[in-house]
Every structure is written in structure tokens, then in C-alpha cells.
Coordinates of C-alpha atoms and ligand atoms in Angstrom, one line a residue:
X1 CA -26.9 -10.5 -0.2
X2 CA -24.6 -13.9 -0.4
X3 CA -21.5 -13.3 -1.9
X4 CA -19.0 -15.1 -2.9
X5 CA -14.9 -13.7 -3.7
X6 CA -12.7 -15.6 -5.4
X7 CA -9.1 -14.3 -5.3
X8 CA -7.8 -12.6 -1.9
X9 CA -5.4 -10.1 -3.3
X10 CA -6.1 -6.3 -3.0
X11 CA -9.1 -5.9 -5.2
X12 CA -10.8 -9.4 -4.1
X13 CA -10.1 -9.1 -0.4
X14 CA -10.7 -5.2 -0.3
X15 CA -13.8 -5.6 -2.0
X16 CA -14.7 -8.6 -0.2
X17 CA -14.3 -6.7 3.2
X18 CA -16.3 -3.4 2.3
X19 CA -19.1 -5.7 1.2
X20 CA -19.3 -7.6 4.5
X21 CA -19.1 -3.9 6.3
X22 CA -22.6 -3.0 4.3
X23 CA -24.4 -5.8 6.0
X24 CA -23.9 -8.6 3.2
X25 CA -22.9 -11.9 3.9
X26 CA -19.1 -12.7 2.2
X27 CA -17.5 -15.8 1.9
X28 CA -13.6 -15.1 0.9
X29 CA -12.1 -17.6 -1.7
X30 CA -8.6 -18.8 -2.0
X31 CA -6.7 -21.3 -3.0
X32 CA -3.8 -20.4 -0.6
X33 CA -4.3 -22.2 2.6
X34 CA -1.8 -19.9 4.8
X35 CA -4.0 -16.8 3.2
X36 CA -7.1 -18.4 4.0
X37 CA -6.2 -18.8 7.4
X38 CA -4.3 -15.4 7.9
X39 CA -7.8 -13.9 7.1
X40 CA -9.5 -16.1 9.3
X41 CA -7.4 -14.7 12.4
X42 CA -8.3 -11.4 10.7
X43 CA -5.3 -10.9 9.8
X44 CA -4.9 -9.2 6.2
X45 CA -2.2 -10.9 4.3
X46 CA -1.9 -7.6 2.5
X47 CA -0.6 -4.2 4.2
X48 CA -3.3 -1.4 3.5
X49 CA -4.6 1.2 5.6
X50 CA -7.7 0.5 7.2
X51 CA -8.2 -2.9 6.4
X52 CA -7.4 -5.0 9.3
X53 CA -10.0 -3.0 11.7
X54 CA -12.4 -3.7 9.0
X55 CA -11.7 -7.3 8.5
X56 CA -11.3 -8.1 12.2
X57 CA -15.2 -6.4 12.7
X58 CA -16.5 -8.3 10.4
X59 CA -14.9 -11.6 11.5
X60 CA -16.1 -11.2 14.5
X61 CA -19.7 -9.9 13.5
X62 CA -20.5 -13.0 11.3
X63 CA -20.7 -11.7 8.0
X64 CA -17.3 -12.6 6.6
X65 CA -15.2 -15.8 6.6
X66 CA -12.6 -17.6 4.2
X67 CA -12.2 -20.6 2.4
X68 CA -9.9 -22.4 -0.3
X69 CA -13.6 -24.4 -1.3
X70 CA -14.4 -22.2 -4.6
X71 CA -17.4 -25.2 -5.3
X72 CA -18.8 -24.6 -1.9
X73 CA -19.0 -21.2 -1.7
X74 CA -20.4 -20.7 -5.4
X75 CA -23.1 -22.7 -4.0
X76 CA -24.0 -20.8 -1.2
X77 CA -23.5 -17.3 -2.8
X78 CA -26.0 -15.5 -5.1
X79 CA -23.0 -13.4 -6.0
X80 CA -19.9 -14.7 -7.0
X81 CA -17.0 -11.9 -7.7
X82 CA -14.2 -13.2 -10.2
X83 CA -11.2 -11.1 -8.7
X84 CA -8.1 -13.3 -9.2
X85 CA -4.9 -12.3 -10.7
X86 CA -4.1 -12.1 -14.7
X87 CA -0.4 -11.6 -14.5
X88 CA 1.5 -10.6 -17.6
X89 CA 3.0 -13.6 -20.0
X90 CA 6.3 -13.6 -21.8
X91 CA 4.6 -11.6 -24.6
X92 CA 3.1 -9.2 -22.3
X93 CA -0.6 -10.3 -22.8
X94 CA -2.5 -11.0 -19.5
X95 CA -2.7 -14.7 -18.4
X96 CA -6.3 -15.6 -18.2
X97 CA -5.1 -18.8 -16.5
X98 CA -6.7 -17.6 -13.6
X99 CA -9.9 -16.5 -14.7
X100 CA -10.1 -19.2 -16.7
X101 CA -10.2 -21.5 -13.4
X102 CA -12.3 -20.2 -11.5
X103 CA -14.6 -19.6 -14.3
X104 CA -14.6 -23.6 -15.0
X105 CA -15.2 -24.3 -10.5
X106 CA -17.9 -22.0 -10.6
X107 CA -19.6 -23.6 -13.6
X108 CA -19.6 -27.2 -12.3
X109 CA -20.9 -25.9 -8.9
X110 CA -23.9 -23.9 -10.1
X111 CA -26.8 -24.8 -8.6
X112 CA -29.2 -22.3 -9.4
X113 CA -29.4 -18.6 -11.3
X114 CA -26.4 -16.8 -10.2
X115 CA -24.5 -13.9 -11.1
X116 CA -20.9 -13.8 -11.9
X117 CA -19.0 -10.4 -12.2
X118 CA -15.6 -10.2 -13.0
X119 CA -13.7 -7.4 -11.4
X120 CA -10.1 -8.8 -13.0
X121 CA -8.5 -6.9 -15.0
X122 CA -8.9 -8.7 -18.2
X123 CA -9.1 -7.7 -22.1
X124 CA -12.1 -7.2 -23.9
X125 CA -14.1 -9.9 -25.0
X126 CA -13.1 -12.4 -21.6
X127 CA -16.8 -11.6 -20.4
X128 CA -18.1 -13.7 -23.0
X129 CA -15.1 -16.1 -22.9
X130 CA -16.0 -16.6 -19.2
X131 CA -19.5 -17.0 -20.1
X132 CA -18.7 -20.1 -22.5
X133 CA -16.4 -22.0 -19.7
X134 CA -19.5 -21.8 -17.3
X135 CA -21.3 -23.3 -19.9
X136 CA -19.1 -26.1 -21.0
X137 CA -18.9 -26.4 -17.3
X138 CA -22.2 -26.7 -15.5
X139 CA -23.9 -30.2 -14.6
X140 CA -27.4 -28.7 -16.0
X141 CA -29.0 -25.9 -18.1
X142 CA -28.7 -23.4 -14.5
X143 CA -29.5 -19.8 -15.5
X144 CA -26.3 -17.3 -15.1
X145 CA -25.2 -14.0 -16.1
X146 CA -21.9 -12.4 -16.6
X147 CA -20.7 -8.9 -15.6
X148 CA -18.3 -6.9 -15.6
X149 CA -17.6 -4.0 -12.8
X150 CA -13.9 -2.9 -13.4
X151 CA -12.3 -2.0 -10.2
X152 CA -10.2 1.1 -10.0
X153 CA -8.4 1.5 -6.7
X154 CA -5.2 2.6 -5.7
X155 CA -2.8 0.6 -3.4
X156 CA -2.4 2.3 0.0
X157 CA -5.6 3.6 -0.4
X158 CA -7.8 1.0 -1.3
X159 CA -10.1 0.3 1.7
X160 CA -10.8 4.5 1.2
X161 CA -11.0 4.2 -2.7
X162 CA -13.6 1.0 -2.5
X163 CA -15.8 3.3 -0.2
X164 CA -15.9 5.9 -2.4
X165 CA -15.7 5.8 -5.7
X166 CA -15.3 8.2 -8.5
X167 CA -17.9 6.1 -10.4
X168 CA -19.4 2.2 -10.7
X169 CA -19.0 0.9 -13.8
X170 CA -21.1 -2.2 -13.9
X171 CA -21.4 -3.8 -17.7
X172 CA -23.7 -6.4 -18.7
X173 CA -25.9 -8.0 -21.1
X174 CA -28.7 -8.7 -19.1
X175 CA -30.4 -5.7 -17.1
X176 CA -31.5 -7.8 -14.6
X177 CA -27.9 -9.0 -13.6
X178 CA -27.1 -5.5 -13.9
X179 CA -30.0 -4.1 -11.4
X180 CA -28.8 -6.4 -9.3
X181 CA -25.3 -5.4 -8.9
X182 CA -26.7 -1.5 -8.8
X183 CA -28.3 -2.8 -5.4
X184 CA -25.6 -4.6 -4.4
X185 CA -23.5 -0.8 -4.6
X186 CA -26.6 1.9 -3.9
X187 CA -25.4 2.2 -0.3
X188 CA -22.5 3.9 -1.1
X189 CA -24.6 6.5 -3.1
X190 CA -21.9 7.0 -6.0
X191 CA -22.1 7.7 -9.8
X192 CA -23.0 4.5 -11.8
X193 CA -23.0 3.6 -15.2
X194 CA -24.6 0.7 -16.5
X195 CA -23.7 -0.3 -20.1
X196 CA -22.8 -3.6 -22.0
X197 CA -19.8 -6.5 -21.2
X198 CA -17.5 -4.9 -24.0
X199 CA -17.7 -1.2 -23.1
X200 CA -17.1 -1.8 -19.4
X201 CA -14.2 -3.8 -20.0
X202 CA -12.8 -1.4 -22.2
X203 CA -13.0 1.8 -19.6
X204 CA -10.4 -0.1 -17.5
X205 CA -7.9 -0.3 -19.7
X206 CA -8.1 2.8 -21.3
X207 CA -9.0 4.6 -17.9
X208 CA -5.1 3.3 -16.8
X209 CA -3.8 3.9 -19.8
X210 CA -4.8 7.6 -19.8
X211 CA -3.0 8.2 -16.5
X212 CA -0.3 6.5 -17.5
X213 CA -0.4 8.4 -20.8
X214 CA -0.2 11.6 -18.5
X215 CA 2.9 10.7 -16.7
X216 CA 4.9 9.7 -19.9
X217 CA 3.6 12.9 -21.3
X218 CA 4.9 15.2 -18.1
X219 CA 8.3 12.9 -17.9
X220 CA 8.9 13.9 -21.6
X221 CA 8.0 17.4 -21.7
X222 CA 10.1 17.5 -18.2
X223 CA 13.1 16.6 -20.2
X224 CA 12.5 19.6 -22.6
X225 CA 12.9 21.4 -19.7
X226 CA 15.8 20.7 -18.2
X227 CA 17.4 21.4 -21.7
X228 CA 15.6 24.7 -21.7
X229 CA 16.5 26.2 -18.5
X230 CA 12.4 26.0 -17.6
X231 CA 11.0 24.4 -14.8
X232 CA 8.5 21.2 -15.1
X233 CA 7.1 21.5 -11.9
X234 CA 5.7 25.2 -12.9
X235 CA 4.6 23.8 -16.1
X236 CA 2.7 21.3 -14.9
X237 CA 1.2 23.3 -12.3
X238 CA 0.0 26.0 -15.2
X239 CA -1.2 22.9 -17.2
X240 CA -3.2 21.6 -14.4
X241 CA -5.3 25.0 -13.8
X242 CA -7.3 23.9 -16.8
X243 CA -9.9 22.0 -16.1
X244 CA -9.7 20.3 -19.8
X245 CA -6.6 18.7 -18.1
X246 CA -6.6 18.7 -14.5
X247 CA -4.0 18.5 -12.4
X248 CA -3.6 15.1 -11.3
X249 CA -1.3 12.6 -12.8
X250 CA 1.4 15.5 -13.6
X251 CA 3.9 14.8 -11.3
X252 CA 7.4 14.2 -12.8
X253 CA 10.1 11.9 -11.7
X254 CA 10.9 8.4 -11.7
X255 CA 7.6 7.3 -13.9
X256 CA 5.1 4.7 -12.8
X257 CA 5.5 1.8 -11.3
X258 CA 3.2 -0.9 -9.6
X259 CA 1.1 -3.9 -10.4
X260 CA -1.5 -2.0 -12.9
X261 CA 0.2 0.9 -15.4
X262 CA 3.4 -1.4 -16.6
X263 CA 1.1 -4.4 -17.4
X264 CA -2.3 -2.3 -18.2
X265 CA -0.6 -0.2 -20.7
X266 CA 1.1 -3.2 -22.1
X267 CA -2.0 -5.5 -22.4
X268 CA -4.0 -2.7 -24.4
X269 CA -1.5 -2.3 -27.0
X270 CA -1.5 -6.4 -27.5
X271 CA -5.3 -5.8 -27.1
X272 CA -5.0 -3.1 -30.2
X273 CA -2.8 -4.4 -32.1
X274 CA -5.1 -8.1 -32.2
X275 CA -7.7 -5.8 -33.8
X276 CA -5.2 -4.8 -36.3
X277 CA -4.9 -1.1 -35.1
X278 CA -1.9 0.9 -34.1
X279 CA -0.7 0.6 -31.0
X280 CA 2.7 3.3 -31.4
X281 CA 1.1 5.1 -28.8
X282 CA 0.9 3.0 -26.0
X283 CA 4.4 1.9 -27.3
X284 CA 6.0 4.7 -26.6
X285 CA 4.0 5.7 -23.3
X286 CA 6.3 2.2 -22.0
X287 CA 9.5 3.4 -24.1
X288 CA 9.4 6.9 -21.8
X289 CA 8.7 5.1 -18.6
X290 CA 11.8 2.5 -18.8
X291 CA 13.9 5.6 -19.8
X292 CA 13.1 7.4 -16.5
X293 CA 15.7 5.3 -13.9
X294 CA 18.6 5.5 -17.1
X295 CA 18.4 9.1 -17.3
X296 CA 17.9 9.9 -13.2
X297 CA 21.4 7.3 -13.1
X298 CA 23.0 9.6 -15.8
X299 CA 22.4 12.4 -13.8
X300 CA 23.9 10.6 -10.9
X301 CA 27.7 9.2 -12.6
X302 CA 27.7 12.7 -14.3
X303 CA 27.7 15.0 -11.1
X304 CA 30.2 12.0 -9.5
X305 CA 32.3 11.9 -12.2
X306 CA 31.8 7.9 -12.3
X307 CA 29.8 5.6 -10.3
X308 CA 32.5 2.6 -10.0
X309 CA 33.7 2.5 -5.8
X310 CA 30.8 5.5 -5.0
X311 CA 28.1 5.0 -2.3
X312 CA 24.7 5.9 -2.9
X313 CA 21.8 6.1 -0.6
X314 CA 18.0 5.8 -1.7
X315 CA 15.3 7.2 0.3
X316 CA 12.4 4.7 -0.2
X317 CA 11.8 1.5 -2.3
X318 CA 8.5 0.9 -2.8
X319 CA 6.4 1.9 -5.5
X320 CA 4.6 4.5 -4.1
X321 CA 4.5 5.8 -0.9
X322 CA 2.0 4.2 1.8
X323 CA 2.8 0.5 0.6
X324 CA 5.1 -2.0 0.5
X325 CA 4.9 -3.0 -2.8
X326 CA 7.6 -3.5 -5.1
X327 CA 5.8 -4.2 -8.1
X328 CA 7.8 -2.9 -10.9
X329 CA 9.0 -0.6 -8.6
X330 CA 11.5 2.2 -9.8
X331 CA 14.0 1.5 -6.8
X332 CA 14.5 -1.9 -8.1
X333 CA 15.7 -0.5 -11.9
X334 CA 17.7 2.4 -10.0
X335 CA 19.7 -0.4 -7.9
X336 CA 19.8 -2.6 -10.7
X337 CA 21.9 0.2 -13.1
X338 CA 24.0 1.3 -9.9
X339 CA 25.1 -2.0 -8.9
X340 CA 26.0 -2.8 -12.7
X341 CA 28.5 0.1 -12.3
X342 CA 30.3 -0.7 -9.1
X343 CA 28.3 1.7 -6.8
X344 CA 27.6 0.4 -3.1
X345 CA 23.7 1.2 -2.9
X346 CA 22.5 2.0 1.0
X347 CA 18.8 2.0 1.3
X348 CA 15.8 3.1 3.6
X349 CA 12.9 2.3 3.3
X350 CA 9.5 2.2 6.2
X351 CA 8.2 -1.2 5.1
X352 CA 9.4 -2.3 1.4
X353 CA 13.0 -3.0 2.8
X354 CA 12.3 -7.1 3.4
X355 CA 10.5 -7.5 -0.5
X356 CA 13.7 -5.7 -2.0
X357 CA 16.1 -7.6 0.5
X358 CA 14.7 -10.9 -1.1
X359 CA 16.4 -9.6 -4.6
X360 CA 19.1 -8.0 -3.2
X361 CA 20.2 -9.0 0.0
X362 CA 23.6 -7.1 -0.4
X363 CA 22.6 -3.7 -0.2
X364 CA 23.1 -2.0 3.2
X365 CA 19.4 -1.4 4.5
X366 CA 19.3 1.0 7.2
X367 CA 17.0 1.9 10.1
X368 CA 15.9 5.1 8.9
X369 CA 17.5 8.5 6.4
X370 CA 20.3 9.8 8.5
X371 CA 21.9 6.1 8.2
X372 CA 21.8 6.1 4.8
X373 CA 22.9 10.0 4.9
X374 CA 26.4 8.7 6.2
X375 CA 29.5 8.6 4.1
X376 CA 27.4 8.7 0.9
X377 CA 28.4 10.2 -2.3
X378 CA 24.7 10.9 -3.2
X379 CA 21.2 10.9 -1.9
X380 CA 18.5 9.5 -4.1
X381 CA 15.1 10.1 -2.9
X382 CA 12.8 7.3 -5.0
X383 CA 9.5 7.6 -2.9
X384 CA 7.9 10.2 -1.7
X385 CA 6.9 8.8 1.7
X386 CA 5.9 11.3 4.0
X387 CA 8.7 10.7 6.4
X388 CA 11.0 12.0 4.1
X389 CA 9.6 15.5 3.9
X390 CA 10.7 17.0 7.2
X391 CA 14.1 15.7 7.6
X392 CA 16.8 17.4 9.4
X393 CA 18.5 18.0 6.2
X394 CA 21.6 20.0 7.8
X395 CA 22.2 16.6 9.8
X396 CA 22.3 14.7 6.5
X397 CA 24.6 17.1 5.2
X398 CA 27.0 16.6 7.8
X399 CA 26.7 12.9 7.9
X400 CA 27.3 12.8 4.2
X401 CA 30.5 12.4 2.1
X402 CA 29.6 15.0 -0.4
X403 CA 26.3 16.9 -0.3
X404 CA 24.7 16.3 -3.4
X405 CA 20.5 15.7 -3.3
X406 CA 18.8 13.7 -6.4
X407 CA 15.2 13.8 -6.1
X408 CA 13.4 11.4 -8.0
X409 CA 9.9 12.7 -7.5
X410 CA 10.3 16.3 -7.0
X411 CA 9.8 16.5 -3.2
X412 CA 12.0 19.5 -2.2
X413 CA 12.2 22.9 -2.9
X414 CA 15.7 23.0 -5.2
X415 CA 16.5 26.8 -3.5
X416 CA 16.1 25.5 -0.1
X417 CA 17.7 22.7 -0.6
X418 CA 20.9 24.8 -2.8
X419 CA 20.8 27.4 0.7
X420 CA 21.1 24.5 3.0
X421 CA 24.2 23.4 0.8
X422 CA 23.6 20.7 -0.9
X423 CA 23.9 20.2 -4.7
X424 CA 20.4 19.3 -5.8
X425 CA 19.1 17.6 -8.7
X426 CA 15.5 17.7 -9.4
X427 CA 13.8 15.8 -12.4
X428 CA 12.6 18.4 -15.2
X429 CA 14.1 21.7 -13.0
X430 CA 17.1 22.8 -14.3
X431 CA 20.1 23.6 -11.9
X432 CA 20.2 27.1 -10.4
X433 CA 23.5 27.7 -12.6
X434 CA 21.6 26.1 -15.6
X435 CA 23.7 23.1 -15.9
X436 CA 21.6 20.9 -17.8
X437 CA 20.4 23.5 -20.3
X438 CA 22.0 22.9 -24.0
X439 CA 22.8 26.1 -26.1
X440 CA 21.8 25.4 -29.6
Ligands
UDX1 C1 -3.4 2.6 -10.3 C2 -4.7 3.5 -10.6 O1 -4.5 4.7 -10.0 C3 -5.9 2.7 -10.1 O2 -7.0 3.5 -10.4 C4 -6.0 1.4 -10.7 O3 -7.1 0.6 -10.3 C5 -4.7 0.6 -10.4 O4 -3.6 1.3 -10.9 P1 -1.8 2.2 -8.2 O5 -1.0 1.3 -9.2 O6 -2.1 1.7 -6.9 O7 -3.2 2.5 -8.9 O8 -1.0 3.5 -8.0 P2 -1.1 5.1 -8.4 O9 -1.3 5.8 -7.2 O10 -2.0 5.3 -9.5 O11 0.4 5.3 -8.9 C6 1.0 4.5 -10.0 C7 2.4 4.9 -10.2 O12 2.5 6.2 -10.9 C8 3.3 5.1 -9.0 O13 4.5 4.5 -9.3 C9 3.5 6.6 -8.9 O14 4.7 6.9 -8.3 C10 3.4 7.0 -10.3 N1 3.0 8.4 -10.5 C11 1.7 8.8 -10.2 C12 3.8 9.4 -11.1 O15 5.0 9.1 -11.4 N2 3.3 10.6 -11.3 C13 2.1 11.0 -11.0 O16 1.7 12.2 -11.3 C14 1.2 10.1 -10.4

């Protein structure tokens, strides 16, 4: 099949890619020149695993290339994916600016039936507004249908998550535009669901909003814990043996970060509350969130007695591990509340230290944990990168000022960590001499 991609972030350059590697023919669309031309080196402009081989192979096989010509690529495609970026406004409602643009290029250059299928994440009801700018758009009465096939990746694991999928959601109005797209997807032999524009759009939102949901709900019941004297990371493991819950998406710590959860969460209660329904909820699944980097700090000035002339070094920055995006990233709240109290902030980081350097180019960034071990008060792990999981923790105790361990995402095993010496601090698991439970 012809397809066209407009947008070259992860979703349209990730989905782009696995297309051209199941034998279709992909024409990348953006309207950056130096991203256009990055990927036509076959270079990926993003960092994710996997995608580069892919990208380079089909470079060089023929069946993908890139272009900042929208027009001339909607002509040539039978296919044209919508994947470009709706970025929060001031009021927290997505900006459809995007959408709303390539909509309009791909309605003057129809030139025939076509099929357009949005894969940004936009509120219900854009289907049909993207359907009306084609319209208004197009030079003569060309046939067209609009779809809508959510995308539900993960950074860091994108290239592996467009593969394989949990499920396809492909919605439409028309069953021919949706048979099409079920061909489009029947070599990677997955779960689809075909249903209309409305309902598809719809399972995004709330399918991100879920997750999210779980985190805020762990994070909350986590601080219950630490004034009980229970452990959160037992709890959550108990929880998770249900099946009627599962245990993913029950890890406590620092909250969620990223370019989806803050914004998804944020555009469905806007999306609620516009149909005059309540959206306390999703309110408070943000209030919990922001909370999260406050209270780890709290923790932090209380053990130090003060944060003003302290040093405190912070074991990853990006948003999650495997990435180095900084998206709403935790790290960049943590550093934010230090700084504002006079700590000096060392950080470590495998690839996010450059993004975070651009915002706050006077931290100390280090080459790797011991260096940010040395003469610091406290240790903050933010992100659980896999590096940080074996360290030679009685080298960092040496190398630090005072031994005292704050883990953010609950990567250590507190009585290890307590035998080894250090004072450790894990979110939701109260200290060994049950200094964070309150008698009543
Ligand atoms: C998410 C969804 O998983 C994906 O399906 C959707 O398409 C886009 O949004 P992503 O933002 O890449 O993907 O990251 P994800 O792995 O879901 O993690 C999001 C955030 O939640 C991270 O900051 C992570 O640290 C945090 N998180 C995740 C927790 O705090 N606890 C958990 O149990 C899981």
C-alpha cells in the first residue's frame, strides 16, 4: 500500500518505519527540513531502541523516504496517517493547530478516494471536525473517509510496542475505510476492534487515563502507608495477584511523567467537563501527581535538617528509564524545589543530561553515580535506569558526605540498603525504626 505520514515524532515516524518494514511503500512528512533530512541519512531524529536499524533498511530497500511536501505526498499515497503533535494550551485543552493543518494540505491535494486516519491524540468529536476541513478544502467533490486508530505506545519501547500490540483499535464510519486499514495491520496478526469515529477516540483517552488513575491511586494509598508502619510495595504486590486488577501500573514513587499522562489526563477532564459532567476525578488524579516531587523533597530537608548550603545528587533525569525524554519529567520538579532552597543539585543521568542542561545549566552533571556519590548530603534516585541497579553501593557510601539513600521509585531493597549503612528512604515503606508512622 501507499502511505503517506505526516508528523515525524515518535508515533508518526515509528509508525511510519514499521509500515515500510511490512513491505508498504511510506513517504514520511515534515515540515522540519533538518528532520526531513536527518531521516533521509537514516538517521532517527528521535532516540528509541531499534529504530535506526529499521529506518536505515528500509532507506536503503526503497520503501521509505522523507519530505517537508504534505501536497505531494497526499497525492501519491492511498493512505495518509494524521500523526502530528496536539500540545497542551494555556487552559490545558489540546491544540488542534496541528491537525487542523494538515487536515486543510491534505484536503486541497486530494486527488482521488483516499483515506485519512488520525492516530493524534485528539478529543472526541476531531474525526468529524477533520472531516469538515477536507471538505472546505478540496478542489472537487473527491471521495474520502476519516478514521481513527489511536496509537498506544510507550517511549523507549516503541519500535517493540508498534510490532506488537495489545490491540488495533481502528474507528470509522465507513466499513470500507475501515477494511482497509484491517489490511493495512493483518500482518501483525493482533486483536482488532473495529467500531465508529467517536468510540475509538474515546478508548485513548480513557485508556491513559486509567493508568494514570492507577499510579495516583498506588501514590496515595502509599502515603497511608508510610503513616501506618505498612509497606506499599507489599501492598501493591497483594493487589496485583488479582487478576480484576493486575499488577501493572502499581509501582509507587515519583508519579508519572512524560508527554501523554500529564496532558491526556488533563485534556479528558476539559473533554468532560464541555459535556457538562464532573470531572473531580481526573482532577484529583493531577492534584496527587504534582504532590509526589513536594513530599519526596519533604522527606529530603527533614532527614537533613534543612536543605539551604546541602548537596544533593540525583540518579537519572529523564522520565522514564530507556529515553531521553524530559517531558514533564519528575527530575525537573525535584531540581526545581531544591534549588528554590539553596541546595547544590549534582546530577547523573545516561542520555537526558544535555535536555536538562538546556534548563539548568548550573547543576553539576557528572559522568556517571559514584561522581555524584561524592561529598553529597543525599542520594536521590529519580529513574530507574537499569544502570543504577547494581551499583557498588559501599563505594558510594564512602564517597558520600553522609549516607543517606532516597529512592524515588522503589529500586532497592530498604534492609539491604539499612545493612550496607546507609539511611534509606523509600516512597510508601516506612523506615525500619518506623519514623514516618503517626500515633493517633
Ligand atoms: C504512556 C502509555 O503507557 C502509552 O500506552 C501511551 O500511548 C503513551 O503514554 P509513556 O508516556 O511512554 O507511555 O510511558 P509509560 O511507560 O506509560 O510511563 C509513564 C510514566 O508513569 C513514567 O513517568 C513512569 O515513571 C510512571 N509510572 C509508570 C509510575 O510512576 N508507576 C508505574 O507503575 C508505571
Amino acid at each position: 500500500m501507499k502511505i503517506a505520514v505526516a508528523g515525524t515524532g515518535y508515533v508518526g515516524l515509528v509508525t511510519g518505519v514499521v509500515f515500510a518494514d511490512l513491505g508498504n511503500e511510506v513517504i514520511c512528512v515534515d515540515i522540519d527540513p533538518s528532520k526531513v533530512d536527518a531521516i533521509n541519512k537514516g538517521q532517527s531524529p528521535i532516540y528509541e531502541p531499534g529504530l535506526d536499524e529499521l529506518l536505515q533498511r528500509n532507506l536503503e530497500e526503497g520503501r521509505l523516504s522523507a519530505t517537508t511536501d504534505l501536497a505531494q505526498a497526499t497525492r501519491e499515497a492511498e493512505v495518509v496517517f494524521i500523526c502530528v503533535g496536539t500540545p497542551p494550551t494555556e487552559t490545558g485543552e489540546p491544540s488542534l493547530a496541528q491537525v487542523d493543518a494538515a487536515a486543510a494540505a491534505i484536503g486541497q491535494a486530494l486527488n482521488g478516494y483516499k483515506i485519512v486516519v488520525n492516530k493524534s491524540t485528539v478529543p472526541v468529536g476531531t474525526g468529524d471536525r477533520v472531516r469538515r476541513i477536507i471538505e472546505q478544502n478540496r478542489t472537487a467533490p473527491y471521495d474520502f473517509d476519516v478514521v481513527s486508530n489511536p496509537e498506544f505506545l510507550r517511549e523507549g519501547s516503541a519500535v517493540h510496542d508498534t510490532l506488537n500490540p495489545d490491540r488495533i483499535v481502528i474507528g470509522a464510519d465507513n466499513p470500507r475505510a475501515a477494511m482497509k486499514i484491517v489490511e493495512l495491520y493483518a500482518p501483525l496478526e493482533r486483536p482488532m476492534l473495529i467500531t465508529n469515529l467517536a468510540t475509538a477516540e474515546i478508548i485513548k483517552y480513557a485508556s491513559n487515563t486509567f493508568l494514570a488513575l492507577k499510579i495516583s491511586f498506588i501514590n496515595a494509598v502509599a502515603d497511608l502507608c508510610e503513616r501506618t508502619g505498612a509497606d506499599i510495595v507489599q501492598v501493591a504486590k497483594a493487589m496485583g495477584y488479582d487478576p480484576r486488577i493486575g499488577s501493572a501500573f502499581l509501582q509507587a514513587g515519583l508519579g508519572f511523567g512524560g508527554s501523554c499522562f500529564p496532558k491526556d489526563v488533563q485534556a479528558f477532564a476539559h473533554t468532560v467537563q464541555r459535556y457538562e459532567l464532573d470531572p473531580t476525578l481526573f482532577h484529583q488524579i493531577l492534584a496527587i501527581n504534582d504532590a509526589r516531587p513536594v513530599q519526596f523533597v519533604s522527606r529530603i530537608r527533614e532527614r537533613l535538617g534543612g536543605l539551604s548550603g546541602r548537596t544533593i545528587g540525583l540518579l537519572g533525569l529523564a522520565f522514564k528509564p530507556n529515553t531521553d525524554d524530559i517531558r514533564e519529567a519528575r527530575s525537573l520538579e525535584v531540581i526545581r524545589l531544591l534549588l528554590h532552597e539553596g541546595a547544590t543539585v549534582k546530577a547523573y543521568d545516561p542520555v537526558a543530561m544535555p535536555r536538562v542542561q538546556a534548563i539548568y545549566p548550573d547543576l553539576i552533571y557528572c559522568r556517571n553515580a559514584y561522581e555524584v556519590a561524592e561529598n553529597a548530603d543525599a542520594l536521590a534516585l529519580i529513574t530507574e535506569w537499569n544502570e543504577f541497579r547494581q551499583l557498588n553501593f559501599e563505594r558510594i557510601r564512602n564517597a558520600m558526605r553522609q549516607p543517606n539513600l532516597f529512592d524515588g521509585r522503589n529500586l532497592y531493597d530498604p534492609q539491604r540498603m539499612r545493612k550496607l549503612g546507609f539511611y534509606y528512604y523509600g516512597v510508601g515503606r516506612t523506615a525500619e525504626n518506623g519514623e514516618f508512622k503517626t500515633v493517633l
